[in-house]
CSV table of C-alpha atoms in Angstrom, one decimal:
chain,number,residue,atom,x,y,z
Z,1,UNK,CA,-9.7,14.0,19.6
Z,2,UNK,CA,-10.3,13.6,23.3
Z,3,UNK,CA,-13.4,15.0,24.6
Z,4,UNK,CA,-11.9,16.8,27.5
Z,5,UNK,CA,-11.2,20.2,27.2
Z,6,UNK,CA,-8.4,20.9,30.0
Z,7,UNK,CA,-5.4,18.6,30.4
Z,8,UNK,CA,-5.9,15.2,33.0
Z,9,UNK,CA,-3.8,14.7,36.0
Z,10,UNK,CA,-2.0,11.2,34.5
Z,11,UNK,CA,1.0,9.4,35.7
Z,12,UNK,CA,3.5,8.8,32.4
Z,13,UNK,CA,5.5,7.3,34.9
Z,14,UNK,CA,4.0,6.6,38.1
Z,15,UNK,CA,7.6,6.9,39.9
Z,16,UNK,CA,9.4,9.5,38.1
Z,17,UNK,CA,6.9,11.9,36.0
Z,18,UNK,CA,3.5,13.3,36.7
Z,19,UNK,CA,2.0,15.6,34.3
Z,20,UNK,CA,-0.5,18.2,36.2
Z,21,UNK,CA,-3.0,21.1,35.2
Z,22,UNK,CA,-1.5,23.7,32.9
Z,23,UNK,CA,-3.3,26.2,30.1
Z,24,UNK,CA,-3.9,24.5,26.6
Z,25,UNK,CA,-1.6,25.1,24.1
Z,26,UNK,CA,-2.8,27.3,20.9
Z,27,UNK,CA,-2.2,26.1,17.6
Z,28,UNK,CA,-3.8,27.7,15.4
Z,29,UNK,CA,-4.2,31.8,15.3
Z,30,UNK,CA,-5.5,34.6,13.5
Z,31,UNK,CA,-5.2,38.4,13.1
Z,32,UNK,CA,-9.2,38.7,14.3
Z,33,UNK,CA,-9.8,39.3,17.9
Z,34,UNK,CA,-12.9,36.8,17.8
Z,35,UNK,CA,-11.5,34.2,15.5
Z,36,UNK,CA,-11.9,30.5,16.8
Z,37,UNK,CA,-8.7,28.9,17.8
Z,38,UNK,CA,-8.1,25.3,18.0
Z,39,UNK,CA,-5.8,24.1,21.3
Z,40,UNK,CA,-4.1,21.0,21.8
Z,41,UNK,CA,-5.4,18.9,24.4
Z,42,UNK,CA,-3.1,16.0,26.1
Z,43,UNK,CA,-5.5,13.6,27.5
Z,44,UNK,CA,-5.5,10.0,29.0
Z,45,UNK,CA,-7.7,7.8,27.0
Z,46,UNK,CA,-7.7,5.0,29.7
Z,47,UNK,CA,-6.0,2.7,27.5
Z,48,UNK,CA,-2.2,4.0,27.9
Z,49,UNK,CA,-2.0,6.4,25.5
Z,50,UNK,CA,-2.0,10.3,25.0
Z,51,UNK,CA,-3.8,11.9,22.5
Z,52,UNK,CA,-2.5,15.7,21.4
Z,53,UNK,CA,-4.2,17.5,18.7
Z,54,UNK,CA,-1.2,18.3,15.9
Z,55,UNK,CA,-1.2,20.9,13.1
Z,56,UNK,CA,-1.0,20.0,9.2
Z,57,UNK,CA,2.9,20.8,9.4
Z,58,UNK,CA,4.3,22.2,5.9
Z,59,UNK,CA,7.7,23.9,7.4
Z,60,UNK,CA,10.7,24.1,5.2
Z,61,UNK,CA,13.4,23.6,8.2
Z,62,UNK,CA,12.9,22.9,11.2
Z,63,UNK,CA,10.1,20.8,9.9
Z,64,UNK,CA,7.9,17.6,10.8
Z,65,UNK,CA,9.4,14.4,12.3
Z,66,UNK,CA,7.7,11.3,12.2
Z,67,UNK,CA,5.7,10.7,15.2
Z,68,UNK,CA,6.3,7.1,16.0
Z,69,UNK,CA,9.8,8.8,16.7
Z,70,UNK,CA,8.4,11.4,19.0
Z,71,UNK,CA,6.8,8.9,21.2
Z,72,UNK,CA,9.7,6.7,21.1
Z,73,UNK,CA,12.0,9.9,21.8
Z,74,UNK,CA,9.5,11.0,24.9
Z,75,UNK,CA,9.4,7.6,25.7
Z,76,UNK,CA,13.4,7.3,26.7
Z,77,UNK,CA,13.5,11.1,27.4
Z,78,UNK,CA,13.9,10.4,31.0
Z,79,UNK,CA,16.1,7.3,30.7
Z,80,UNK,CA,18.1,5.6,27.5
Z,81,UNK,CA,17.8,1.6,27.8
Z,82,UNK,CA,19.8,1.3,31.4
Z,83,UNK,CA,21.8,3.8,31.5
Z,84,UNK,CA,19.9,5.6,34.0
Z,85,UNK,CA,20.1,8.8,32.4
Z,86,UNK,CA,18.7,10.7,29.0
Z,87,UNK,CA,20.7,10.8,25.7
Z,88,UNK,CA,21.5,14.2,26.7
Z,89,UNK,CA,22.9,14.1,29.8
Z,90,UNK,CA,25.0,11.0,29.1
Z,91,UNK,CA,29.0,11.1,28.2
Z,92,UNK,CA,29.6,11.4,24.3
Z,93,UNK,CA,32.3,8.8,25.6
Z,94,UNK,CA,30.0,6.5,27.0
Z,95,UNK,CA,29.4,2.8,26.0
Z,96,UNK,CA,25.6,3.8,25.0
Z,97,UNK,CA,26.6,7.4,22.8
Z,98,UNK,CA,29.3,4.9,21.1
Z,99,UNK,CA,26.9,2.5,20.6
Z,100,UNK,CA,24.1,5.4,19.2
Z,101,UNK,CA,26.7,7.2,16.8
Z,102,UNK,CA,27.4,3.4,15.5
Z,103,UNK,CA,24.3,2.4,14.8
Z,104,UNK,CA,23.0,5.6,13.2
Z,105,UNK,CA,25.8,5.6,10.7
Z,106,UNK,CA,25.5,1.6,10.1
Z,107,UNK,CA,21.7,2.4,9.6
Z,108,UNK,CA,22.1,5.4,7.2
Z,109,UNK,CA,24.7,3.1,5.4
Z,110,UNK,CA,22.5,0.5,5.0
Z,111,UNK,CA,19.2,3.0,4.1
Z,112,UNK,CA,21.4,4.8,1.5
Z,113,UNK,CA,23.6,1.5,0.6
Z,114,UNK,CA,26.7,4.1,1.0
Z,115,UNK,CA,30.0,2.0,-0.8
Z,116,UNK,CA,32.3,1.0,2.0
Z,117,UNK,CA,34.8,3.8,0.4
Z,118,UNK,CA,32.9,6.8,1.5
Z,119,UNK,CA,33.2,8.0,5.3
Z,120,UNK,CA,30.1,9.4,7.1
Z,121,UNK,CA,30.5,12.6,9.8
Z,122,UNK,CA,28.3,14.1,11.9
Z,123,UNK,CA,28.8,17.9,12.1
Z,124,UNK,CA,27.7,20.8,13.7
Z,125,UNK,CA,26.8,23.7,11.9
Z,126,UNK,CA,24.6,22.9,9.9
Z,127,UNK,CA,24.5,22.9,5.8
Z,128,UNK,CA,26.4,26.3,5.6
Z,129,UNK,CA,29.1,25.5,7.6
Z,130,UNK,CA,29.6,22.8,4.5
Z,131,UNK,CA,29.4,25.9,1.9
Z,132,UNK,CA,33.0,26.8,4.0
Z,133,UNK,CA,34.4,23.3,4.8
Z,134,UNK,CA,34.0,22.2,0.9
Z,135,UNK,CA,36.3,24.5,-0.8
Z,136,UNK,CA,38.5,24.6,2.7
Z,137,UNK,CA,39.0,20.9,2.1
Z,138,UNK,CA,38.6,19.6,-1.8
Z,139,UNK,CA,39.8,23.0,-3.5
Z,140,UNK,CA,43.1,21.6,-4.7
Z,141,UNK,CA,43.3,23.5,-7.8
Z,142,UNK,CA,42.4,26.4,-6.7
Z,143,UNK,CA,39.0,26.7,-8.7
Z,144,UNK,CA,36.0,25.3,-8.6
Z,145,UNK,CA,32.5,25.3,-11.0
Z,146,UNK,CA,29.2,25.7,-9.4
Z,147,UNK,CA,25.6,25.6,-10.9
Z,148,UNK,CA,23.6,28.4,-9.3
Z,149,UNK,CA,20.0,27.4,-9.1
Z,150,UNK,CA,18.9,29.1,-5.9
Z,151,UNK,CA,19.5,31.4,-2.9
Z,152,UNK,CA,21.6,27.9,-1.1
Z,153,UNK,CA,23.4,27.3,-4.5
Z,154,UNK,CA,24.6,30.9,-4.7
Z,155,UNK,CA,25.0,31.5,-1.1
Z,156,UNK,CA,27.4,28.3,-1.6
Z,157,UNK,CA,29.4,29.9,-4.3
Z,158,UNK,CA,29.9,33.2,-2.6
Z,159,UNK,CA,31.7,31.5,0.6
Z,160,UNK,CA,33.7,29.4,-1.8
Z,161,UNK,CA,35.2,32.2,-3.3
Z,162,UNK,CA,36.8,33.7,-0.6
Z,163,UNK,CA,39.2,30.5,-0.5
Z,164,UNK,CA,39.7,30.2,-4.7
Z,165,UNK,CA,38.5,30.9,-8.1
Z,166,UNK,CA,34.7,30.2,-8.5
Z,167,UNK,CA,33.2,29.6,-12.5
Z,168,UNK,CA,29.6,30.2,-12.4
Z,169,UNK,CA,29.1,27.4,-15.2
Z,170,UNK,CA,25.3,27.7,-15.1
Z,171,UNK,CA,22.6,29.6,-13.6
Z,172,UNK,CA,19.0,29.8,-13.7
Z,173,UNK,CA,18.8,33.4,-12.4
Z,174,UNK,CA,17.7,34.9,-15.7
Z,175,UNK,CA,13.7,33.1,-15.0
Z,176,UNK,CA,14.0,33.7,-11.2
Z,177,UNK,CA,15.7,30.4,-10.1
Z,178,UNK,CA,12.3,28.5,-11.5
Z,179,UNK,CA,14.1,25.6,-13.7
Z,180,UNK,CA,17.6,23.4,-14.1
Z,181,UNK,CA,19.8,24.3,-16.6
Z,182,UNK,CA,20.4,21.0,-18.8
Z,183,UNK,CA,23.7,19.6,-17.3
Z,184,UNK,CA,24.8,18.1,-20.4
Z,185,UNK,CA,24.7,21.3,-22.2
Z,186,UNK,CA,27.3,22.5,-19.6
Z,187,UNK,CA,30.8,24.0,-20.7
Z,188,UNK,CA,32.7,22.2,-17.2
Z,189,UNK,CA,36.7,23.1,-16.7
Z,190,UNK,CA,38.4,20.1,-16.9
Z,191,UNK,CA,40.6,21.3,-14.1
Z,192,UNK,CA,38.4,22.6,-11.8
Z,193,UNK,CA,38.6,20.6,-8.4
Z,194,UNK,CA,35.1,19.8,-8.2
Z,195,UNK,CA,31.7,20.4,-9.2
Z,196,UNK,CA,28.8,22.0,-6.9
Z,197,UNK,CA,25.3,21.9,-6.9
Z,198,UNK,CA,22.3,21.7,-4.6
Z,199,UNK,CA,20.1,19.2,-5.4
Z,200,UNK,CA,17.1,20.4,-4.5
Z,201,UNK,CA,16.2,23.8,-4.5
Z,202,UNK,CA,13.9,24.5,-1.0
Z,203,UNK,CA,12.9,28.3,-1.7
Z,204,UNK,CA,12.0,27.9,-5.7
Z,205,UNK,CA,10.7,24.5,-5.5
Z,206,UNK,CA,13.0,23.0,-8.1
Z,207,UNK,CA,15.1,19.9,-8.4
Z,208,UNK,CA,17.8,18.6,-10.7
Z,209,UNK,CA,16.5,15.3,-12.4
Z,210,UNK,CA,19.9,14.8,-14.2
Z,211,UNK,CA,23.3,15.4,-12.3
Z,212,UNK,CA,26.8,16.6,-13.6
Z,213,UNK,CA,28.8,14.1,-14.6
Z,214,UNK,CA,32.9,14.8,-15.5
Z,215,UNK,CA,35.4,12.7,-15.8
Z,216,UNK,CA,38.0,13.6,-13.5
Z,217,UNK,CA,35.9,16.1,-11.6
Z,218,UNK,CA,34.1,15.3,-8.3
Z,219,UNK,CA,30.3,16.0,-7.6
Z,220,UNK,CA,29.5,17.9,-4.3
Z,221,UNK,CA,26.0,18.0,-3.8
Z,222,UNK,CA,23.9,19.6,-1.0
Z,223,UNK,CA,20.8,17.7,-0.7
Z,224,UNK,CA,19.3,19.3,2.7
Z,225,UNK,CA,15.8,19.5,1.2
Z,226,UNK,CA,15.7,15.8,-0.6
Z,227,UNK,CA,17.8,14.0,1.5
Z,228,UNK,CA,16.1,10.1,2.0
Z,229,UNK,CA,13.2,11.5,-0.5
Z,230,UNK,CA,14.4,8.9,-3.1
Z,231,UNK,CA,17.1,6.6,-3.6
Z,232,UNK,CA,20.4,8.0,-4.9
Z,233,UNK,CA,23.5,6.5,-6.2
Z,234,UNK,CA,25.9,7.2,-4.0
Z,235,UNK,CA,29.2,6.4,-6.4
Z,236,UNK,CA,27.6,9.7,-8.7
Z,237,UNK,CA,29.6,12.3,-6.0
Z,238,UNK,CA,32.3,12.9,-4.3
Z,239,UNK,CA,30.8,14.7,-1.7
Z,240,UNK,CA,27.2,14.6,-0.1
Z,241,UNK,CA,26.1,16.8,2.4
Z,242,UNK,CA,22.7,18.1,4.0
Z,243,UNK,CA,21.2,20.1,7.2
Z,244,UNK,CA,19.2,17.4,8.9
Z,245,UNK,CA,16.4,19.9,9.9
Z,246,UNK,CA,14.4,19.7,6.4
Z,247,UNK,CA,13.7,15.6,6.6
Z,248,UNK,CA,15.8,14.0,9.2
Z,249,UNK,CA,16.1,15.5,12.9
Z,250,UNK,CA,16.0,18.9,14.6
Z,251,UNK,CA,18.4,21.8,13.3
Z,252,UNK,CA,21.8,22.0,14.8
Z,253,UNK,CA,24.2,19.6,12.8
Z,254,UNK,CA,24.9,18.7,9.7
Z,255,UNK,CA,26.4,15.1,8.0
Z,256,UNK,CA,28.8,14.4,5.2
Z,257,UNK,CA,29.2,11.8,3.1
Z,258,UNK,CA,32.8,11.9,1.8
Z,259,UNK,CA,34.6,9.6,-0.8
Z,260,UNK,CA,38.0,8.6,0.3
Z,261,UNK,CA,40.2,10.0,-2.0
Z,262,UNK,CA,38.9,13.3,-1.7
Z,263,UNK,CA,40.1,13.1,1.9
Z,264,UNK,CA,43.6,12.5,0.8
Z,265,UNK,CA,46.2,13.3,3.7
Z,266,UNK,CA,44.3,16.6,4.9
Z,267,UNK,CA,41.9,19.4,3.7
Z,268,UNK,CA,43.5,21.5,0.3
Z,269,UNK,CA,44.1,24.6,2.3
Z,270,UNK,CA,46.2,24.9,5.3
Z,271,UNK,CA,44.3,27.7,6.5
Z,272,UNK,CA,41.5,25.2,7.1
Z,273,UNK,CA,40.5,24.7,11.3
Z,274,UNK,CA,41.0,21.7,12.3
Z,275,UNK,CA,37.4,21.4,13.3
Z,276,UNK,CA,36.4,21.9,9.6
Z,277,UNK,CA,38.7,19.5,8.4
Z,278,UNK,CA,37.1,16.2,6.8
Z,279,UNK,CA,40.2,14.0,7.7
Z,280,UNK,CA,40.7,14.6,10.7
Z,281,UNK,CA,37.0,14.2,11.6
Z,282,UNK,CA,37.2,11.2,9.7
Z,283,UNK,CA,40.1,9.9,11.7
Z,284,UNK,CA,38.2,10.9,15.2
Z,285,UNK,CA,34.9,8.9,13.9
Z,286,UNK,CA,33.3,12.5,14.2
Z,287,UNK,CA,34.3,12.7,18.0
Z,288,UNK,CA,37.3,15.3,18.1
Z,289,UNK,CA,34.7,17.3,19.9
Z,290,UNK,CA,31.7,17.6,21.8
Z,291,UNK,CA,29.0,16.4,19.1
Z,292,UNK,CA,25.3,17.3,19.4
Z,293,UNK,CA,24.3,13.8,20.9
Z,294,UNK,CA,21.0,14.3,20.7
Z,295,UNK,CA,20.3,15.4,17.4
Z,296,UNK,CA,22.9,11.8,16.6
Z,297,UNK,CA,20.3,10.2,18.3
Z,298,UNK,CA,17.4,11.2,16.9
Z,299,UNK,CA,19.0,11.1,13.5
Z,300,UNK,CA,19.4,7.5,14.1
Z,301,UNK,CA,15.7,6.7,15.1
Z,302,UNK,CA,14.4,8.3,11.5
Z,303,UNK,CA,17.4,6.2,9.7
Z,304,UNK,CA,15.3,3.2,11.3
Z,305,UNK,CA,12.1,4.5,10.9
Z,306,UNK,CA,12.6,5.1,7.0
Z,307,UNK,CA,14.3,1.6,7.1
Z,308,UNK,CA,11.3,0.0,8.8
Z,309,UNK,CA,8.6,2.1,6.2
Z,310,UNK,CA,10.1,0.5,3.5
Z,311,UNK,CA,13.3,2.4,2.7
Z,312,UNK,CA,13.9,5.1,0.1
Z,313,UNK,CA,12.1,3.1,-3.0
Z,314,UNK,CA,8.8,3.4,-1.0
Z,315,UNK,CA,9.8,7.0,0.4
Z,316,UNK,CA,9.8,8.2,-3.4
Z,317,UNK,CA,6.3,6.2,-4.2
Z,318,UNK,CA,4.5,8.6,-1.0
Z,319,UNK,CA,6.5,11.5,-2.3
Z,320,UNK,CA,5.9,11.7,-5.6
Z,321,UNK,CA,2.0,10.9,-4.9
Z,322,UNK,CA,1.7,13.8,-2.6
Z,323,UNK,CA,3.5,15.5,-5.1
Z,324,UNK,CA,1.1,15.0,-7.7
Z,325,UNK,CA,-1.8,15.4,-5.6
Z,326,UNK,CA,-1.0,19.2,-5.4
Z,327,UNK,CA,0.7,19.7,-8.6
Z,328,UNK,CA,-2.8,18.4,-10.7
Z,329,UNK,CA,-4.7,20.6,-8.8
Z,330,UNK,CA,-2.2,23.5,-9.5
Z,331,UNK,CA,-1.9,22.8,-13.0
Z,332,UNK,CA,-5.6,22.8,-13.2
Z,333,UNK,CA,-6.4,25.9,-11.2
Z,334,UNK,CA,-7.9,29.2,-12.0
Z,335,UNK,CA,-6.9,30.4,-8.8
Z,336,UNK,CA,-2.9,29.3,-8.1
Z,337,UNK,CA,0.0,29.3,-9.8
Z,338,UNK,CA,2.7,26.9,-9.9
Z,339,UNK,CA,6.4,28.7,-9.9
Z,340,UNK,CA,8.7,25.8,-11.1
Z,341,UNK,CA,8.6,24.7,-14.6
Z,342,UNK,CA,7.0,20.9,-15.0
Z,343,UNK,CA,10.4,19.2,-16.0
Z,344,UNK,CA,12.3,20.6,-13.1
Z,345,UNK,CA,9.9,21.0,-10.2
Z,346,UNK,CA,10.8,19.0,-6.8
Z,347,UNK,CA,9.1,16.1,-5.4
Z,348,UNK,CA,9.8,17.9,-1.7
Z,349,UNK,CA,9.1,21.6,-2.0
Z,350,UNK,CA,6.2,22.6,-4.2
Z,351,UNK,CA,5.6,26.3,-4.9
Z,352,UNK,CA,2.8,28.1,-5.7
Z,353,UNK,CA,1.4,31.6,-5.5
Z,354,UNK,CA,-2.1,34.2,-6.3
Z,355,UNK,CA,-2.2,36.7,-8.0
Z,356,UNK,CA,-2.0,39.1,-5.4
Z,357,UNK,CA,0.0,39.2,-2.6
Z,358,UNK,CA,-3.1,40.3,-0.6
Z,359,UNK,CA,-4.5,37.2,-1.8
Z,360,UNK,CA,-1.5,35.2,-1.0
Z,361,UNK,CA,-1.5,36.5,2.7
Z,362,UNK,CA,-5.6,36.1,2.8
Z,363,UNK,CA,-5.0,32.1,2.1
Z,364,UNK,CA,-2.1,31.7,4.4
Z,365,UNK,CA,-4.2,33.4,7.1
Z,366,UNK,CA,-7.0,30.3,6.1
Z,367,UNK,CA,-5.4,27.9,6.1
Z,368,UNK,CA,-3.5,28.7,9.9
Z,369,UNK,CA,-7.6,29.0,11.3
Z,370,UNK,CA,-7.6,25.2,9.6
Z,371,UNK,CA,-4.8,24.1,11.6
Z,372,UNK,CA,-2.7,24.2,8.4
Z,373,UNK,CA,1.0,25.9,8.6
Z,374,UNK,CA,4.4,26.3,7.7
Z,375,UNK,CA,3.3,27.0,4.2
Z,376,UNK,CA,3.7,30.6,3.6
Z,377,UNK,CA,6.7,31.3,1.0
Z,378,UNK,CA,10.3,32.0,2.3
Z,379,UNK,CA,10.7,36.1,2.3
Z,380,UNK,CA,12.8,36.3,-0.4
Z,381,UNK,CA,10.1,35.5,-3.1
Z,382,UNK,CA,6.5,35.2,-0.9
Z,383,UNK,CA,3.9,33.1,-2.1
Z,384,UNK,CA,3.0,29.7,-0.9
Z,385,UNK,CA,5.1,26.8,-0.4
Z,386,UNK,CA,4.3,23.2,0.3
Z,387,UNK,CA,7.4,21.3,2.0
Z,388,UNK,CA,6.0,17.8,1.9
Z,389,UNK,CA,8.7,15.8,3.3
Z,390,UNK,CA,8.5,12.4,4.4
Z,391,UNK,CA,7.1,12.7,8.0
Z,392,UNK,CA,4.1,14.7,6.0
Z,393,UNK,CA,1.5,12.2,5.3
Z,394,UNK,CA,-0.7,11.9,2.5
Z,395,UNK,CA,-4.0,13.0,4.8
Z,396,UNK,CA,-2.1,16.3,5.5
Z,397,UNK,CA,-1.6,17.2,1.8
Z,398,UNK,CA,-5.3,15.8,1.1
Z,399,UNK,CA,-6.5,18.6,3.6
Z,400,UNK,CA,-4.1,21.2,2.2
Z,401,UNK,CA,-5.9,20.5,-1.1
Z,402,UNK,CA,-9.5,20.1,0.1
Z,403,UNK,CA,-8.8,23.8,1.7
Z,404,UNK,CA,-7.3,24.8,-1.9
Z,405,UNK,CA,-10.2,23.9,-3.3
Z,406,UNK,CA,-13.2,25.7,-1.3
């Protein structure tokens, strides 16, 4: 932490950019008048580098990004390679956007080792726009089964049903959305035109282990919240799709992986915008419009980041130790309690709750005035809830859990 307690007059770049005096930046807070607060201080430590104070970050969506991406983001903020201009002012057209989009996909491609038969988009919209493009697109038969597992899951199912019949194969509703169904105890229609789950869970903390597997009937899976938390075979779906704000770039877009036969010669319904149709997007490399260039581009440096880290077998290792760090202490508290069952809880999202609500706020209030947020429950069913993606490291959960354990 630097020792000055006001922001330094530096030159980021003598010629363009000079930062000057302003008021710190608060973050942490409290509900008491005279509660310390801790403020983020940008100072020049004479060796070329700028040192800001930064929270313990546990958001679900928009959450933490890795910081070596941040400082290479801020870094060509002002100007991308020569182009003279930032990612955001520049033409999607241009010869640096087409050479961005390119090498984020051919990145992703290699991260997720995606089968030269799939097609990758980038959308805007985010993951629900996908809950109205899937059934718009793949619903050939007119039906289609879904798992419900969660508020996403279900939210999913309800938009699909304005466009065809929906069968509510499974559910987990009946113990409050805190376990998987067993997939292979499943009663799937043979004719349905595809299969729908999300993968992971964010609100309940749940994720399957075991995926649906029909003959006959594509997977669609929305994997916002696990997305690049572990490798995945690829050739299991039909469909993939995910928000990038939970674990790959800011909110505002959305990406599909789609096979190609599911693309066929345009979506199943002809009511479908041509926006919302995967072909055509397909066919206009994701370009028909306007995309959001910058959320492309960013999406590209955490492709190479994760790439770089290791890739998705040594994304899984952190994971699932940060993971266990706070599931043993939950398991073995007299305090907290864990929501999701053992066999189904998710290596991305662990909840855990008090046994009051007053206490529930009284430790979220904590752990704020210890720089520690982002990990009070979604409103729909309170409590706590971890997101431990993989721009959280293992120090921040090792704090989380030191507080847990005063």
């Amino acid at each position: 932490m630097c020792p000055h307690r006001g922001f330094c007059a530096v030159s980021l770049c003598k010629d363009a950019l000079v930062f000057i005096p302003a008021k710190p930046v608060y973050y942490g807070y409290s509900n008491q008048q005279n509660a310390p607060q801790k403020t983020a201080v940008l100072c020049d430590t004479g060796k070329g580098e700028f040192i800001m104070a930064r929270v313990y970050n546990f958001s679900a969506g928009p959450s933490m990004l890795p910081e070596k991406v941040l400082r290479q983001a801020q870094a060509e903020l002002l100007e991308y390679g020569d182009s003279g201009q930032s990612v955001m002012e520049m033409s999607h057209r241009s010869k640096w956007f087409d050479a961005i989009i390119k090498d984020t996909e051919a990145t992703l491609r290699r991260v997720m080792n995606i089968p030269d038969n799939y097609k990758v988009g980038f959308f805007q919209g985010g993951a629900t726009q996908q809950f109205a493009m899937v059934p718009l697109n793949f619903m050939t038969t007119g039906k289609a089964d879904y798992l419900v597992t969660g508020n996403f899951s279900n939210l999913a199912a309800k938009e699909a049903a304005k466009f065809g019949e929906v069968n509510i194969v499974a559910s987990s509703k009946d113990k409050n959305f805190t376990y998987i169904p067993d997939v292979n105890a499943i009663n799937y229609d043979k004719d349905a035109s595809y299969i729908h789950i999300c993968q992971n869970n964010t609100i309940f903390g749940t994720q399957f282990v075991e995926v649906p597997q029909v003959e006959g009937v594509p997977l669609v899976a929305d994997m916002s919240s696990m997305i690049l938390s572990k490798p995945v075979d690829v050739t299991k779906y039909g469909c993939i799709y995910f928000g990038v704000q939970k674990n790959v770039a800011p909110a505002g877009m959305a990406i599909a992986i789609v096979r190609d036969d599911l693309l066929g010669e345009g979506p199943a319904l002809a009511c479908c915008p041509s926006y919302m149709s995967y072909r055509t997007q397909a066919d206009k490399n994701s370009m028909m419009n306007t995309p959001n260039t910058f959320g492309i581009y960013l999406c590209g440096k955490v492709f190479r980041w994760v790439e770089n880290e290791g890739g998705l077998a040594a994304m899984e290792k952190r994971n699932r130790q940060k993971a266990k760090t706070l599931y043993d202490l939950l398991d073995r508290s007299e305090i907290f309690v864990p929501t999701a069952q053992p066999e189904s809880r998710s290596i991305s999202n662990v909840a855990f709750r008090c046994a009051t609500p007053e206490l529930d706020e009284a430790f979220i209030s904590g752990a704020r005035e210890r720089g520690i947020e982002g990990i009070k429950g979604h409103r729909l069913v309170g409590g706590m809830r971890a997101s431990i993606y993989n721009a959280v490291s293992q120090a921040s959960v090792d704090a989380l859990a030191a507080y847990m354990q005063e």
